[in-house]
């Protein structure tokens, strides 16, 4: 949508030079931010992108003016249909909280961690962006990409491979199976401390070894 509006705006030859500068300031700074986010800590969040908003709004305004001059009646009809269609979505957006509380998820660990604790991250993300962004604690972090087969023997072997510690393990696991939950209960004193819905269910367990291990 934005690309089409920019195209319409640039169609007006007398505005192309000014709008070219607006487009450059609006989009070029996003490239290094995107690249850094792919190789390091994610910067692709609203507060780091807001400085480009004025230039994007200029482009949008110019594009809407171009559309309005050419297709006034269709624009009015489409706008009415659009506002009717999104009315229900807007009501839900402002009245129902269904965003994942990543900050609360991570801060729960950070606030309650003890010396020697280990964080094991087994989720749908190979790189734990939530930890990279919010976590400022001192616990060792281990990211696991392997997933046990859904049978008791494989689950037991996977749990045995978790880091050995005299303290506790914070296990973040996406969509744990009944076999995994059963295996956790056998090997650890386990407490489910947090759960969020994100591409299924991401659960946070606080695991205390039944016998202290090194």
Short mmCIF file of N, CA and C in Angstrom, two decimals, residues 88-150:
data_model
loop_
_atom_site.label_atom_id
_atom_site.label_comp_id
_atom_site.label_asym_id
_atom_site.label_seq_id
_atom_site.Cartn_x
_atom_site.Cartn_y
_atom_site.Cartn_z
N UNK A 88 -14.79 -3.61 13.95
CA UNK A 88 -14.76 -4.66 14.96
C UNK A 88 -13.36 -4.94 15.45
N UNK A 89 -12.39 -4.91 14.53
CA UNK A 89 -11.00 -5.14 14.92
C UNK A 89 -10.48 -4.07 15.85
N UNK A 90 -10.83 -2.82 15.57
CA UNK A 90 -10.39 -1.72 16.45
C UNK A 90 -10.98 -1.86 17.84
N UNK A 91 -12.25 -2.26 17.90
CA UNK A 91 -12.87 -2.44 19.22
C UNK A 91 -12.13 -3.50 20.02
N UNK A 92 -11.79 -4.61 19.36
CA UNK A 92 -11.05 -5.67 20.06
C UNK A 92 -9.66 -5.20 20.45
N UNK A 93 -9.01 -4.46 19.57
CA UNK A 93 -7.64 -4.00 19.84
C UNK A 93 -7.56 -3.15 21.10
N UNK A 94 -8.56 -2.29 21.29
CA UNK A 94 -8.53 -1.37 22.42
C UNK A 94 -9.20 -1.92 23.68
N UNK A 95 -9.90 -3.04 23.57
CA UNK A 95 -10.61 -3.57 24.75
C UNK A 95 -10.10 -4.92 25.22
N UNK A 96 -9.37 -5.66 24.37
CA UNK A 96 -8.89 -6.99 24.73
C UNK A 96 -7.36 -7.01 24.68
N UNK A 97 -6.74 -7.41 25.77
CA UNK A 97 -5.29 -7.51 25.81
C UNK A 97 -4.87 -8.92 25.40
N UNK A 98 -4.27 -9.04 24.20
CA UNK A 98 -3.82 -10.35 23.77
C UNK A 98 -2.40 -10.31 23.22
N UNK A 99 -1.63 -9.31 23.62
CA UNK A 99 -0.21 -9.29 23.27
C UNK A 99 0.58 -10.18 24.22
N UNK A 100 1.65 -10.77 23.70
CA UNK A 100 2.50 -11.60 24.55
C UNK A 100 3.29 -10.70 25.49
N UNK A 101 3.27 -11.03 26.76
CA UNK A 101 3.97 -10.22 27.76
C UNK A 101 5.40 -10.74 27.92
N UNK A 102 6.24 -10.47 26.92
CA UNK A 102 7.63 -10.92 26.98
C UNK A 102 8.38 -10.25 28.11
N UNK A 103 8.11 -8.98 28.35
CA UNK A 103 8.81 -8.27 29.42
C UNK A 103 8.54 -8.95 30.77
N UNK A 104 7.25 -9.24 31.04
CA UNK A 104 6.91 -9.90 32.29
C UNK A 104 7.51 -11.29 32.38
N UNK A 105 7.53 -12.00 31.25
CA UNK A 105 8.09 -13.35 31.19
C UNK A 105 9.55 -13.35 31.63
N UNK A 106 10.33 -12.42 31.08
CA UNK A 106 11.77 -12.37 31.37
C UNK A 106 12.04 -11.76 32.73
N UNK A 107 11.31 -10.72 33.08
CA UNK A 107 11.56 -10.07 34.37
C UNK A 107 11.22 -10.98 35.54
N UNK A 108 10.29 -11.91 35.35
CA UNK A 108 10.00 -12.88 36.40
C UNK A 108 11.24 -13.71 36.73
N UNK A 109 11.97 -14.10 35.69
CA UNK A 109 13.22 -14.84 35.91
C UNK A 109 14.23 -13.95 36.62
N UNK A 110 14.43 -12.76 36.06
CA UNK A 110 15.46 -11.86 36.58
C UNK A 110 15.21 -11.48 38.03
N UNK A 111 13.97 -11.27 38.39
CA UNK A 111 13.64 -10.84 39.76
C UNK A 111 13.84 -11.96 40.77
N UNK A 112 13.62 -13.21 40.34
CA UNK A 112 13.62 -14.32 41.29
C UNK A 112 14.81 -15.25 41.15
N UNK A 113 15.75 -14.94 40.26
CA UNK A 113 16.87 -15.84 40.06
C UNK A 113 17.79 -15.85 41.29
N UNK A 114 18.50 -16.97 41.44
CA UNK A 114 19.47 -17.13 42.52
C UNK A 114 20.83 -17.46 41.93
N UNK A 115 21.85 -17.31 42.73
CA UNK A 115 23.20 -17.62 42.28
C UNK A 115 23.27 -19.08 41.84
N UNK A 116 23.84 -19.32 40.66
CA UNK A 116 23.95 -20.67 40.14
C UNK A 116 22.81 -21.12 39.27
N UNK A 117 21.76 -20.31 39.15
CA UNK A 117 20.63 -20.67 38.29
C UNK A 117 21.07 -20.75 36.83
N UNK A 118 20.36 -21.58 36.08
CA UNK A 118 20.61 -21.74 34.64
C UNK A 118 19.29 -21.54 33.91
N UNK A 119 19.34 -20.81 32.80
CA UNK A 119 18.17 -20.63 31.94
C UNK A 119 18.34 -21.53 30.71
N UNK A 120 17.38 -22.40 30.47
CA UNK A 120 17.38 -23.24 29.27
C UNK A 120 16.22 -22.79 28.40
N UNK A 121 16.53 -22.36 27.19
CA UNK A 121 15.53 -21.81 26.27
C UNK A 121 15.29 -22.82 25.15
N UNK A 122 14.13 -23.43 25.17
CA UNK A 122 13.73 -24.36 24.10
C UNK A 122 12.38 -23.88 23.58
N UNK A 123 12.45 -22.94 22.64
CA UNK A 123 11.22 -22.35 22.11
C UNK A 123 11.30 -22.37 20.60
N UNK A 124 10.33 -21.72 19.96
CA UNK A 124 10.28 -21.73 18.50
C UNK A 124 11.32 -20.81 17.88
N UNK A 125 11.93 -19.94 18.69
CA UNK A 125 12.96 -19.06 18.18
C UNK A 125 14.32 -19.69 18.44
N UNK A 126 15.13 -19.82 17.39
CA UNK A 126 16.48 -20.34 17.60
C UNK A 126 17.33 -19.34 18.37
N UNK A 127 16.99 -18.06 18.25
CA UNK A 127 17.68 -17.02 19.02
C UNK A 127 16.66 -16.37 19.94
N UNK A 128 16.88 -16.43 21.25
CA UNK A 128 15.89 -15.90 22.20
C UNK A 128 15.86 -14.38 22.23
N UNK A 129 15.10 -13.77 21.35
CA UNK A 129 15.07 -12.31 21.25
C UNK A 129 14.57 -11.67 22.53
N UNK A 130 13.61 -12.31 23.18
CA UNK A 130 13.09 -11.73 24.42
C UNK A 130 14.19 -11.62 25.47
N UNK A 131 15.03 -12.65 25.58
CA UNK A 131 16.13 -12.60 26.53
C UNK A 131 17.15 -11.55 26.12
N UNK A 132 17.49 -11.51 24.84
CA UNK A 132 18.45 -10.51 24.36
C UNK A 132 17.98 -9.10 24.67
N UNK A 133 16.69 -8.89 24.57
CA UNK A 133 16.17 -7.53 24.69
C UNK A 133 15.95 -7.12 26.14
N UNK A 134 15.41 -8.03 26.96
CA UNK A 134 14.98 -7.64 28.31
C UNK A 134 15.88 -8.14 29.44
N UNK A 135 16.59 -9.23 29.21
CA UNK A 135 17.26 -9.87 30.35
C UNK A 135 18.56 -9.15 30.70
N UNK A 136 18.73 -8.84 31.99
CA UNK A 136 19.94 -8.18 32.48
C UNK A 136 20.50 -8.92 33.70
N UNK A 137 20.12 -10.16 33.88
CA UNK A 137 20.58 -10.92 35.03
C UNK A 137 21.93 -11.58 34.77
N UNK A 138 22.30 -12.49 35.66
CA UNK A 138 23.63 -13.10 35.60
C UNK A 138 23.60 -14.61 35.39
N UNK A 139 22.43 -15.19 35.20
CA UNK A 139 22.33 -16.64 35.04
C UNK A 139 22.93 -17.09 33.71
N UNK A 140 23.48 -18.30 33.70
CA UNK A 140 23.96 -18.90 32.46
C UNK A 140 22.76 -19.22 31.57
N UNK A 141 22.89 -18.93 30.27
CA UNK A 141 21.79 -19.17 29.32
C UNK A 141 22.23 -20.24 28.33
N UNK A 142 21.42 -21.27 28.18
CA UNK A 142 21.68 -22.31 27.20
C UNK A 142 20.48 -22.41 26.26
N UNK A 143 20.73 -22.25 24.96
CA UNK A 143 19.67 -22.33 23.96
C UNK A 143 19.70 -23.73 23.35
N UNK A 144 18.57 -24.41 23.39
CA UNK A 144 18.47 -25.77 22.85
C UNK A 144 17.61 -25.75 21.59
N UNK A 145 18.15 -26.31 20.52
CA UNK A 145 17.38 -26.42 19.29
C UNK A 145 16.90 -27.86 19.06
N UNK A 146 17.47 -28.80 19.81
CA UNK A 146 17.05 -30.20 19.68
C UNK A 146 15.77 -30.43 20.48
N UNK A 147 14.95 -31.31 19.98
CA UNK A 147 13.68 -31.62 20.64
C UNK A 147 13.54 -33.13 20.77
N UNK A 148 13.24 -33.63 21.96
CA UNK A 148 13.14 -35.08 22.13
C UNK A 148 11.93 -35.65 21.39
N UNK A 149 12.07 -36.89 20.94
CA UNK A 149 10.90 -37.59 20.41
C UNK A 149 9.88 -37.78 21.52
N UNK A 150 8.64 -37.91 21.13
CA UNK A 150 7.56 -37.95 22.12
C UNK A 150 7.38 -39.37 22.67
#
